[in-house]
Amino acid sequence: MQSIAITTTPFFLHSNFETGITLIPPNSLTPPSYPLGKRLTKAFSVTVFEILPKTAKTHEISTGYFSEKGELNNVSLLLQSMGFENPDECNETYALILQKCRKYYAWQLGLQIHAHMIVFGVELCPFLGSQLLEFYCKSGCFEDARKLFDKMPERNVFSWTSVIGMYSSLGDHEEVLDLFYLMIDERVRPDHFIFPKVFKACSELKDYRLGKDVHDYMLSIGFEGNYCVKRSLLDMFIKCGRMDIARMLFEEMEFKDLVMWNMMVSGYVTNEDFKKAFKCVNDMKLDGIMPDQVTWNSIITGYARIGKLKEASRILFKKDGSKRFEPNVVSWTALITGNEQNGHPYEALQIFRKMVMGGENPNSVTIASVISACTILSFSQHGKEVHGYCIKRDELDSDLLVGNSLVDFYCKCQSLDLARQKFRNMKEKDLVSWNALLSGYALSGCREDAFELLREMDLQGVETDIITWNGLITGYTKNGHGETALEFFYRMLKTGRYPNRTSISGALSACAQVKDLRLGKEIHGYVTRNKYDMSTGIGSALISMYSICGSLEAACSVFNHLSTIDIVIWNSIISACAQKGCGISALNLLRQMIASDMEPDTITMVSALPACSRFAVLRHGKEIHQLILRRGLDFGNSIWNALIDMYGRCGSVSKSRKVFDLIPQRDLVSWNVMISVYGMHGLGVEAVNLFHHMRDIGVKPNHFTFTNLLSACSHSGLIDEGWESFKMMKSEYALEPAMEQYSCMVDLMARSGRFNDSVEFMKKMPFEPNAAVWGSLLGACRIHCNVEIAEYAAGKIFELEPLCSGNYILLANIYATAGRWEDAAQIRSLMRKKGVTKNPGCSWIEVKRKFHSFIVGDVSHPSIDKIMEKIKSLYLEIKEIGYVPNTDFVLKNVDEAEKEFSLCGHSEKLAIAFGLISTPVGTPLRIIKNLRICGDCHSATKYISKVENREIIMRDNYRFHHFVDGVCSCRDYW
């Protein structure tokens, strides 16, 4: 027979395939002269260019592979030996070749066979058509497969199975269902291959009603279905959450194997009905089927997912009495991931250690969870060790999920060089990889690097998505670069990308950072016009933005107009009120929140505790502490650190230290807060000792540590210790002192009267002194009445803070103490000209759960007569034991008697007197003052504590004073 030449037509495919197979001899270039078989019908008379794809996915298989199989080498002989006079034989030959092409992924060969069929006018019978369609569906030429299917003159159940299976594999479940109903309309009876795919589509779409309709149809045509059909039907009802229907169906089944039992157990676990899940386990045992690893792993995973980690651990480590269950990588990974995702990263690392020590090799999901735990804990060394373990196992180091986790880990641990190196070494990258590095640049404030990486993405054809921009916006916001965050927000809008809730929340936070109330309002308007859901992120961001921008009223208005208030919103409004000085409102909101059956979380407690600190309401702080213990919220260092700070600011240093000692894993913030507490109470020696203990156990201090330590030394007159600490910053920890540390050193020297040293020190600073530094110098001049230095410092500070009333008052007080009344009057006149107003001295005291405030000279209190009577009697008593009024603190040029009388009306004394007449004998008094305590009041309070045998704790805007038995904790150094 003459050789069949299929290369005479200008097809894009020729005879030299990647497979190395040649169908035609070189000298055979003409088609046969004998009559061809029946031509294609008109309905299917299309050219090869309409059917064949522009590009074909090719699976490279060598010639040697085919030779080994020996099943494709004789394709040319088969084609040459075909008799077109016998269509059935011809169709069988083509079908056989197409089957082999599918089997060995010889996609190019299969496409040539189709071309061969078209050239020779082979009619596609239903059998051959279904084989060709199956080939196209499996080859990945999905559009061409559908084109072929639509043009087929007759479609049998096999054709429908192929195309429905193709769309099922593509995840186009709506099309699966559309084709199924079209198939029914054409009166083609589905079989046991079709129904599982249809039920899968219903389960993915979570449409159990549609699945039930399909089931009803199946029963109506008398199709009972085999095991696979019944299992897919059961799986559909389970995944749609209808365990009631699934249970009825399951009980009706005659045959139930381990897979079906596990499906039921997993379904109950997914619905968090562990009681029925365990009943199902018991029932399967009674049915003679023992639970396996899949059974127990589904329960462990379910427990871990919802945070029931003790229950999950009990099954994993005690095996729940099942001898057949041995934990595998899935079991360990479920428990590790559950701990990491439910706020227990340290426990996740402990379990990982047990897993590796037990000889179980982790997979990529395990490693990703472990790296995430290291990221949360900022355990850079542990993360590097895990990375080293991955390098030893190449399949882990080259895994995309592991690679992305490592890039994210190094970025968040501020190791950008290592993050960049890992990113560049990744053989495979996806958009997550790029987004992780971009987010890392944002978190580190690397603006130019971020722009360069975006340009590189563009050159490589990697398209950004909303996650890309959200990572940049939120990253720069977290880093405090609000302006850059807004820059990327605008850039995102220019690309035509619409912002989502995360983008808008990040932009609002950026507005808060740059105090751009106008832009914040514009974004609020955009949110309202486009009807964004404000129940969580946007609502809380709006509350914070308005509050930080000085519009607490607008923040409360947003809160009051929200239809749904969740825990995030409650936390935001409580925090806003606490931070803006409305502590009572914050505590009232906390009570409302609990009354509305909303469970507080750790963030709620951390937000509410500063409200107690504001007014030093120790009772409220203790109540919140009890609430924390009752609700089981005493985990995480943030809550412990907030308690240390609260007790310290409420005057209970011993309680602060007790909480500090109870922390199981102290972080650097814990040490910093405790040192700060000691400093604000004038316990400089204790602060220094704690700092040395911190160094001894290997905790590395930061700038905040040294600021708190130097401040403690300043308030306690520890000159040598302060200088030693200041020098230690650079010599031992390579920390360049910032403005805050320089300010503390100026305060330290000036308070001790070393003004010349202070001024010389300021001249040698590497930057110009700011208002805080000059303020420290001016404040010390008040203590030592150094008018010359005071005038010098005031001249500088008035330029930097022209509207700060405290600086003017301080200089006026210094003039008044020095008897320079005209100069003092000129300062007050200057204040009036500049419109600078002074807040009057005010003191607060809580009595019987109610706050009472007193302003200097105020006579409006209902008990003012009793208060003044008590002050008079106190004056008589304390004068007898040595008190002498210090009239230098009266800033009026009047006679001594009037000055002494004026001292009686100071707010501190009014609050003390009221506390004495309103509380039981022996009860400590806790008083807050908005300004620095008056020197005369300080002296008088020492004597009052002695004659009344009372502890008086007073907090001014500088520090705490504990008056006991005639002595103050500050030792008169303040």
PDB file of N, CA and C in Angstrom, residues 264-340:
ATOM      1  N   MET A 264     -18.107  10.643  58.092  1.00  0.00           N
ATOM      2  CA  MET A 264     -19.090  11.055  59.103  1.00  0.00           C
ATOM      3  C   MET A 264     -18.405  11.680  60.309  1.00  0.00           C
ATOM      4  N   VAL A 265     -17.333  11.073  60.774  1.00  0.00           N
ATOM      5  CA  VAL A 265     -16.585  11.628  61.912  1.00  0.00           C
ATOM      6  C   VAL A 265     -16.073  13.022  61.575  1.00  0.00           C
ATOM      7  N   SER A 266     -15.477  13.147  60.384  1.00  0.00           N
ATOM      8  CA  SER A 266     -14.949  14.444  59.963  1.00  0.00           C
ATOM      9  C   SER A 266     -16.055  15.489  59.845  1.00  0.00           C
ATOM     10  N   GLY A 267     -17.237  15.072  59.378  1.00  0.00           N
ATOM     11  CA  GLY A 267     -18.364  15.996  59.266  1.00  0.00           C
ATOM     12  C   GLY A 267     -18.797  16.539  60.614  1.00  0.00           C
ATOM     13  N   TYR A 268     -18.902  15.659  61.595  1.00  0.00           N
ATOM     14  CA  TYR A 268     -19.278  16.115  62.942  1.00  0.00           C
ATOM     15  C   TYR A 268     -18.204  17.027  63.535  1.00  0.00           C
ATOM     16  N   VAL A 269     -16.947  16.674  63.273  1.00  0.00           N
ATOM     17  CA  VAL A 269     -15.847  17.508  63.775  1.00  0.00           C
ATOM     18  C   VAL A 269     -15.899  18.898  63.142  1.00  0.00           C
ATOM     19  N   THR A 270     -16.143  18.950  61.842  1.00  0.00           N
ATOM     20  CA  THR A 270     -16.228  20.242  61.145  1.00  0.00           C
ATOM     21  C   THR A 270     -17.327  21.109  61.739  1.00  0.00           C
ATOM     22  N   ASN A 271     -18.423  20.477  62.157  1.00  0.00           N
ATOM     23  CA  ASN A 271     -19.536  21.201  62.779  1.00  0.00           C
ATOM     24  C   ASN A 271     -19.353  21.382  64.283  1.00  0.00           C
ATOM     25  N   GLU A 272     -18.139  21.007  64.776  1.00  0.00           N
ATOM     26  CA  GLU A 272     -17.765  21.168  66.181  1.00  0.00           C
ATOM     27  C   GLU A 272     -18.682  20.388  67.121  1.00  0.00           C
ATOM     28  N   ASP A 273     -19.248  19.288  66.616  1.00  0.00           N
ATOM     29  CA  ASP A 273     -20.086  18.410  67.436  1.00  0.00           C
ATOM     30  C   ASP A 273     -19.265  17.180  67.795  1.00  0.00           C
ATOM     31  N   PHE A 274     -18.363  17.361  68.751  1.00  0.00           N
ATOM     32  CA  PHE A 274     -17.418  16.298  69.095  1.00  0.00           C
ATOM     33  C   PHE A 274     -18.096  15.150  69.834  1.00  0.00           C
ATOM     34  N   LYS A 275     -19.202  15.439  70.500  1.00  0.00           N
ATOM     35  CA  LYS A 275     -19.946  14.376  71.186  1.00  0.00           C
ATOM     36  C   LYS A 275     -20.435  13.341  70.181  1.00  0.00           C
ATOM     37  N   LYS A 276     -21.034  13.815  69.084  1.00  0.00           N
ATOM     38  CA  LYS A 276     -21.518  12.892  68.062  1.00  0.00           C
ATOM     39  C   LYS A 276     -20.357  12.264  67.290  1.00  0.00           C
ATOM     40  N   ALA A 277     -19.262  13.005  67.169  1.00  0.00           N
ATOM     41  CA  ALA A 277     -18.091  12.446  66.497  1.00  0.00           C
ATOM     42  C   ALA A 277     -17.570  11.229  67.255  1.00  0.00           C
ATOM     43  N   PHE A 278     -17.474  11.341  68.576  1.00  0.00           N
ATOM     44  CA  PHE A 278     -17.002  10.213  69.373  1.00  0.00           C
ATOM     45  C   PHE A 278     -18.033   9.079  69.403  1.00  0.00           C
ATOM     46  N   LYS A 279     -19.312   9.423  69.359  1.00  0.00           N
ATOM     47  CA  LYS A 279     -20.337   8.380  69.270  1.00  0.00           C
ATOM     48  C   LYS A 279     -20.196   7.624  67.959  1.00  0.00           C
ATOM     49  N   CYS A 280     -19.874   8.348  66.906  1.00  0.00           N
ATOM     50  CA  CYS A 280     -19.653   7.727  65.609  1.00  0.00           C
ATOM     51  C   CYS A 280     -18.450   6.779  65.665  1.00  0.00           C
ATOM     52  N   VAL A 281     -17.402   7.186  66.386  1.00  0.00           N
ATOM     53  CA  VAL A 281     -16.231   6.328  66.548  1.00  0.00           C
ATOM     54  C   VAL A 281     -16.611   5.040  67.277  1.00  0.00           C
ATOM     55  N   ASN A 282     -17.411   5.167  68.327  1.00  0.00           N
ATOM     56  CA  ASN A 282     -17.855   3.978  69.066  1.00  0.00           C
ATOM     57  C   ASN A 282     -18.736   3.075  68.212  1.00  0.00           C
ATOM     58  N   ASP A 283     -19.615   3.701  67.402  1.00  0.00           N
ATOM     59  CA  ASP A 283     -20.505   2.912  66.543  1.00  0.00           C
ATOM     60  C   ASP A 283     -19.715   2.141  65.494  1.00  0.00           C
ATOM     61  N   MET A 284     -18.663   2.759  64.948  1.00  0.00           N
ATOM     62  CA  MET A 284     -17.883   2.062  63.939  1.00  0.00           C
ATOM     63  C   MET A 284     -17.132   0.878  64.550  1.00  0.00           C
ATOM     64  N   LYS A 285     -16.745   1.013  65.804  1.00  0.00           N
ATOM     65  CA  LYS A 285     -16.114  -0.119  66.488  1.00  0.00           C
ATOM     66  C   LYS A 285     -17.102  -1.256  66.657  1.00  0.00           C
ATOM     67  N   LEU A 286     -18.337  -0.913  67.037  1.00  0.00           N
ATOM     68  CA  LEU A 286     -19.373  -1.938  67.181  1.00  0.00           C
ATOM     69  C   LEU A 286     -19.690  -2.600  65.848  1.00  0.00           C
ATOM     70  N   ASP A 287     -19.488  -1.870  64.772  1.00  0.00           N
ATOM     71  CA  ASP A 287     -19.738  -2.395  63.429  1.00  0.00           C
ATOM     72  C   ASP A 287     -18.569  -3.224  62.919  1.00  0.00           C
ATOM     73  N   GLY A 288     -17.542  -3.356  63.773  1.00  0.00           N
ATOM     74  CA  GLY A 288     -16.403  -4.183  63.405  1.00  0.00           C
ATOM     75  C   GLY A 288     -15.321  -3.474  62.634  1.00  0.00           C
ATOM     76  N   ILE A 289     -15.398  -2.138  62.586  1.00  0.00           N
ATOM     77  CA  ILE A 289     -14.394  -1.359  61.863  1.00  0.00           C
ATOM     78  C   ILE A 289     -13.625  -0.511  62.864  1.00  0.00           C
ATOM     79  N   MET A 290     -12.318  -0.678  62.920  1.00  0.00           N
ATOM     80  CA  MET A 290     -11.510   0.053  63.882  1.00  0.00           C
ATOM     81  C   MET A 290     -11.073   1.398  63.316  1.00  0.00           C
ATOM     82  N   PRO A 291     -11.094   2.444  64.151  1.00  0.00           N
ATOM     83  CA  PRO A 291     -10.616   3.766  63.706  1.00  0.00           C
ATOM     84  C   PRO A 291      -9.146   3.689  63.308  1.00  0.00           C
ATOM     85  N   ASP A 292      -8.769   4.491  62.338  1.00  0.00           N
ATOM     86  CA  ASP A 292      -7.383   4.527  61.905  1.00  0.00           C
ATOM     87  C   ASP A 292      -6.804   5.923  62.109  1.00  0.00           C
ATOM     88  N   GLN A 293      -5.645   6.176  61.533  1.00  0.00           N
ATOM     89  CA  GLN A 293      -4.999   7.481  61.677  1.00  0.00           C
ATOM     90  C   GLN A 293      -5.868   8.614  61.145  1.00  0.00           C
ATOM     91  N   VAL A 294      -6.561   8.359  60.052  1.00  0.00           N
ATOM     92  CA  VAL A 294      -7.416   9.398  59.464  1.00  0.00           C
ATOM     93  C   VAL A 294      -8.515   9.796  60.449  1.00  0.00           C
ATOM     94  N   THR A 295      -9.074   8.810  61.126  1.00  0.00           N
ATOM     95  CA  THR A 295     -10.143   9.078  62.101  1.00  0.00           C
ATOM     96  C   THR A 295      -9.647  10.010  63.193  1.00  0.00           C
ATOM     97  N   TRP A 296      -8.555   9.601  63.836  1.00  0.00           N
ATOM     98  CA  TRP A 296      -8.060  10.380  64.968  1.00  0.00           C
ATOM     99  C   TRP A 296      -7.468  11.716  64.522  1.00  0.00           C
ATOM    100  N   ASN A 297      -6.856  11.733  63.350  1.00  0.00           N
ATOM    101  CA  ASN A 297      -6.292  12.997  62.857  1.00  0.00           C
ATOM    102  C   ASN A 297      -7.371  14.038  62.599  1.00  0.00           C
ATOM    103  N   SER A 298      -8.533  13.586  62.104  1.00  0.00           N
ATOM    104  CA  SER A 298      -9.620  14.541  61.868  1.00  0.00           C
ATOM    105  C   SER A 298     -10.100  15.145  63.179  1.00  0.00           C
ATOM    106  N   ILE A 299     -10.136  14.333  64.244  1.00  0.00           N
ATOM    107  CA  ILE A 299     -10.566  14.843  65.554  1.00  0.00           C
ATOM    108  C   ILE A 299      -9.508  15.772  66.133  1.00  0.00           C
ATOM    109  N   ILE A 300      -8.243  15.374  66.033  1.00  0.00           N
ATOM    110  CA  ILE A 300      -7.157  16.227  66.521  1.00  0.00           C
ATOM    111  C   ILE A 300      -7.160  17.564  65.789  1.00  0.00           C
ATOM    112  N   THR A 301      -7.302  17.512  64.464  1.00  0.00           N
ATOM    113  CA  THR A 301      -7.329  18.740  63.666  1.00  0.00           C
ATOM    114  C   THR A 301      -8.500  19.634  64.052  1.00  0.00           C
ATOM    115  N   GLY A 302      -9.671  19.018  64.267  1.00  0.00           N
ATOM    116  CA  GLY A 302     -10.853  19.794  64.656  1.00  0.00           C
ATOM    117  C   GLY A 302     -10.682  20.468  65.995  1.00  0.00           C
ATOM    118  N   TYR A 303     -10.181  19.732  66.981  1.00  0.00           N
ATOM    119  CA  TYR A 303      -9.927  20.317  68.301  1.00  0.00           C
ATOM    120  C   TYR A 303      -8.917  21.466  68.206  1.00  0.00           C
ATOM    121  N   ALA A 304      -7.834  21.209  67.477  1.00  0.00           N
ATOM    122  CA  ALA A 304      -6.771  22.223  67.378  1.00  0.00           C
ATOM    123  C   ALA A 304      -7.263  23.468  66.665  1.00  0.00           C
ATOM    124  N   ARG A 305      -8.095  23.285  65.649  1.00  0.00           N
ATOM    125  CA  ARG A 305      -8.567  24.432  64.864  1.00  0.00           C
ATOM    126  C   ARG A 305      -9.371  25.414  65.712  1.00  0.00           C
ATOM    127  N   ILE A 306     -10.187  24.900  66.649  1.00  0.00           N
ATOM    128  CA  ILE A 306     -11.034  25.783  67.464  1.00  0.00           C
ATOM    129  C   ILE A 306     -10.399  26.130  68.801  1.00  0.00           C
ATOM    130  N   GLY A 307      -9.133  25.748  68.982  1.00  0.00           N
ATOM    131  CA  GLY A 307      -8.418  26.155  70.190  1.00  0.00           C
ATOM    132  C   GLY A 307      -8.538  25.216  71.364  1.00  0.00           C
ATOM    133  N   LYS A 308      -9.166  24.050  71.175  1.00  0.00           N
ATOM    134  CA  LYS A 308      -9.242  23.070  72.267  1.00  0.00           C
ATOM    135  C   LYS A 308      -7.981  22.211  72.224  1.00  0.00           C
ATOM    136  N   LEU A 309      -6.904  22.831  72.637  1.00  0.00           N
ATOM    137  CA  LEU A 309      -5.586  22.229  72.443  1.00  0.00           C
ATOM    138  C   LEU A 309      -5.294  21.134  73.467  1.00  0.00           C
ATOM    139  N   LYS A 310      -5.854  21.261  74.656  1.00  0.00           N
ATOM    140  CA  LYS A 310      -5.652  20.205  75.662  1.00  0.00           C
ATOM    141  C   LYS A 310      -6.288  18.904  75.204  1.00  0.00           C
ATOM    142  N   GLU A 311      -7.494  19.004  74.650  1.00  0.00           N
ATOM    143  CA  GLU A 311      -8.168  17.810  74.165  1.00  0.00           C
ATOM    144  C   GLU A 311      -7.406  17.182  73.007  1.00  0.00           C
ATOM    145  N   ALA A 312      -6.899  18.043  72.101  1.00  0.00           N
ATOM    146  CA  ALA A 312      -6.121  17.532  70.967  1.00  0.00           C
ATOM    147  C   ALA A 312      -4.839  16.853  71.455  1.00  0.00           C
ATOM    148  N   SER A 313      -4.187  17.448  72.430  1.00  0.00           N
ATOM    149  CA  SER A 313      -2.945  16.878  72.963  1.00  0.00           C
ATOM    150  C   SER A 313      -3.216  15.544  73.650  1.00  0.00           C
ATOM    151  N   ARG A 314      -4.350  15.471  74.340  1.00  0.00           N
ATOM    152  CA  ARG A 314      -4.668  14.226  75.044  1.00  0.00           C
ATOM    153  C   ARG A 314      -4.790  13.060  74.061  1.00  0.00           C
ATOM    154  N   ILE A 315      -5.414  13.295  72.930  1.00  0.00           N
ATOM    155  CA  ILE A 315      -5.557  12.236  71.926  1.00  0.00           C
ATOM    156  C   ILE A 315      -4.210  11.911  71.300  1.00  0.00           C
ATOM    157  N   LEU A 316      -3.426  12.939  71.011  1.00  0.00           N
ATOM    158  CA  LEU A 316      -2.147  12.719  70.340  1.00  0.00           C
ATOM    159  C   LEU A 316      -1.164  11.972  71.226  1.00  0.00           C
ATOM    160  N   PHE A 317      -1.036  12.388  72.469  1.00  0.00           N
ATOM    161  CA  PHE A 317       0.003  11.833  73.332  1.00  0.00           C
ATOM    162  C   PHE A 317      -0.449  10.601  74.111  1.00  0.00           C
ATOM    163  N   LYS A 318      -1.764  10.491  74.377  1.00  0.00           N
ATOM    164  CA  LYS A 318      -2.253   9.324  75.118  1.00  0.00           C
ATOM    165  C   LYS A 318      -2.910   8.301  74.212  1.00  0.00           C
ATOM    166  N   LYS A 319      -3.063   8.677  72.933  1.00  0.00           N
ATOM    167  CA  LYS A 319      -3.603   7.789  71.910  1.00  0.00           C
ATOM    168  C   LYS A 319      -5.036   7.376  72.189  1.00  0.00           C
ATOM    169  N   ASP A 320      -5.659   7.932  73.211  1.00  0.00           N
ATOM    170  CA  ASP A 320      -7.070   7.701  73.497  1.00  0.00           C
ATOM    171  C   ASP A 320      -7.411   6.215  73.616  1.00  0.00           C
ATOM    172  N   GLY A 321      -6.450   5.428  74.023  1.00  0.00           N
ATOM    173  CA  GLY A 321      -6.711   4.011  74.235  1.00  0.00           C
ATOM    174  C   GLY A 321      -6.733   3.178  72.965  1.00  0.00           C
ATOM    175  N   SER A 322      -6.484   3.759  71.819  1.00  0.00           N
ATOM    176  CA  SER A 322      -6.535   3.020  70.562  1.00  0.00           C
ATOM    177  C   SER A 322      -5.145   2.523  70.200  1.00  0.00           C
ATOM    178  N   LYS A 323      -4.987   1.215  70.157  1.00  0.00           N
ATOM    179  CA  LYS A 323      -3.676   0.650  69.875  1.00  0.00           C
ATOM    180  C   LYS A 323      -3.296   0.808  68.400  1.00  0.00           C
ATOM    181  N   ARG A 324      -4.320   0.992  67.560  1.00  0.00           N
ATOM    182  CA  ARG A 324      -4.034   1.104  66.130  1.00  0.00           C
ATOM    183  C   ARG A 324      -3.581   2.504  65.738  1.00  0.00           C
ATOM    184  N   PHE A 325      -3.724   3.439  66.632  1.00  0.00           N
ATOM    185  CA  PHE A 325      -3.375   4.814  66.267  1.00  0.00           C
ATOM    186  C   PHE A 325      -1.954   5.143  66.663  1.00  0.00           C
ATOM    187  N   GLU A 326      -1.154   5.486  65.678  1.00  0.00           N
ATOM    188  CA  GLU A 326       0.191   5.995  65.899  1.00  0.00           C
ATOM    189  C   GLU A 326       0.267   7.384  65.267  1.00  0.00           C
ATOM    190  N   PRO A 327       0.613   8.416  66.023  1.00  0.00           N
ATOM    191  CA  PRO A 327       0.674   9.771  65.454  1.00  0.00           C
ATOM    192  C   PRO A 327       1.600   9.818  64.246  1.00  0.00           C
ATOM    193  N   ASN A 328       1.143  10.483  63.213  1.00  0.00           N
ATOM    194  CA  ASN A 328       1.986  10.689  62.043  1.00  0.00           C
ATOM    195  C   ASN A 328       2.190  12.171  61.824  1.00  0.00           C
ATOM    196  N   VAL A 329       2.770  12.527  60.691  1.00  0.00           N
ATOM    197  CA  VAL A 329       3.093  13.931  60.443  1.00  0.00           C
ATOM    198  C   VAL A 329       1.836  14.794  60.417  1.00  0.00           C
ATOM    199  N   VAL A 330       0.710  14.228  59.977  1.00  0.00           N
ATOM    200  CA  VAL A 330      -0.541  14.990  59.958  1.00  0.00           C
ATOM    201  C   VAL A 330      -0.995  15.309  61.374  1.00  0.00           C
ATOM    202  N   SER A 331      -0.890  14.340  62.288  1.00  0.00           N
ATOM    203  CA  SER A 331      -1.293  14.546  63.678  1.00  0.00           C
ATOM    204  C   SER A 331      -0.467  15.643  64.330  1.00  0.00           C
ATOM    205  N   TRP A 332       0.850  15.526  64.202  1.00  0.00           N
ATOM    206  CA  TRP A 332       1.750  16.513  64.808  1.00  0.00           C
ATOM    207  C   TRP A 332       1.524  17.901  64.210  1.00  0.00           C
ATOM    208  N   THR A 333       1.387  17.938  62.887  1.00  0.00           N
ATOM    209  CA  THR A 333       1.215  19.230  62.217  1.00  0.00           C
ATOM    210  C   THR A 333      -0.065  19.911  62.649  1.00  0.00           C
ATOM    211  N   ALA A 334      -1.137  19.129  62.806  1.00  0.00           N
ATOM    212  CA  ALA A 334      -2.419  19.704  63.242  1.00  0.00           C
ATOM    213  C   ALA A 334      -2.286  20.377  64.601  1.00  0.00           C
ATOM    214  N   LEU A 335      -1.589  19.711  65.531  1.00  0.00           N
ATOM    215  CA  LEU A 335      -1.440  20.271  66.878  1.00  0.00           C
ATOM    216  C   LEU A 335      -0.501  21.476  66.868  1.00  0.00           C
ATOM    217  N   ILE A 336       0.568  21.409  66.087  1.00  0.00           N
ATOM    218  CA  ILE A 336       1.498  22.541  65.990  1.00  0.00           C
ATOM    219  C   ILE A 336       0.800  23.754  65.391  1.00  0.00           C
ATOM    220  N   THR A 337       0.082  23.541  64.286  1.00  0.00           N
ATOM    221  CA  THR A 337      -0.630  24.636  63.621  1.00  0.00           C
ATOM    222  C   THR A 337      -1.717  25.206  64.522  1.00  0.00           C
ATOM    223  N   GLY A 338      -2.428  24.335  65.248  1.00  0.00           N
ATOM    224  CA  GLY A 338      -3.474  24.798  66.162  1.00  0.00           C
ATOM    225  C   GLY A 338      -2.934  25.703  67.246  1.00  0.00           C
ATOM    226  N   ASN A 339      -1.799  25.333  67.825  1.00  0.00           N
ATOM    227  CA  ASN A 339      -1.183  26.181  68.851  1.00  0.00           C
ATOM    228  C   ASN A 339      -0.714  27.507  68.267  1.00  0.00           C
ATOM    229  N   GLU A 340      -0.095  27.445  67.101  1.00  0.00           N
ATOM    230  CA  GLU A 340       0.422  28.676  66.479  1.00  0.00           C
ATOM    231  C   GLU A 340      -0.704  29.636  66.129  1.00  0.00           C
TER     232      GLU A 340
END
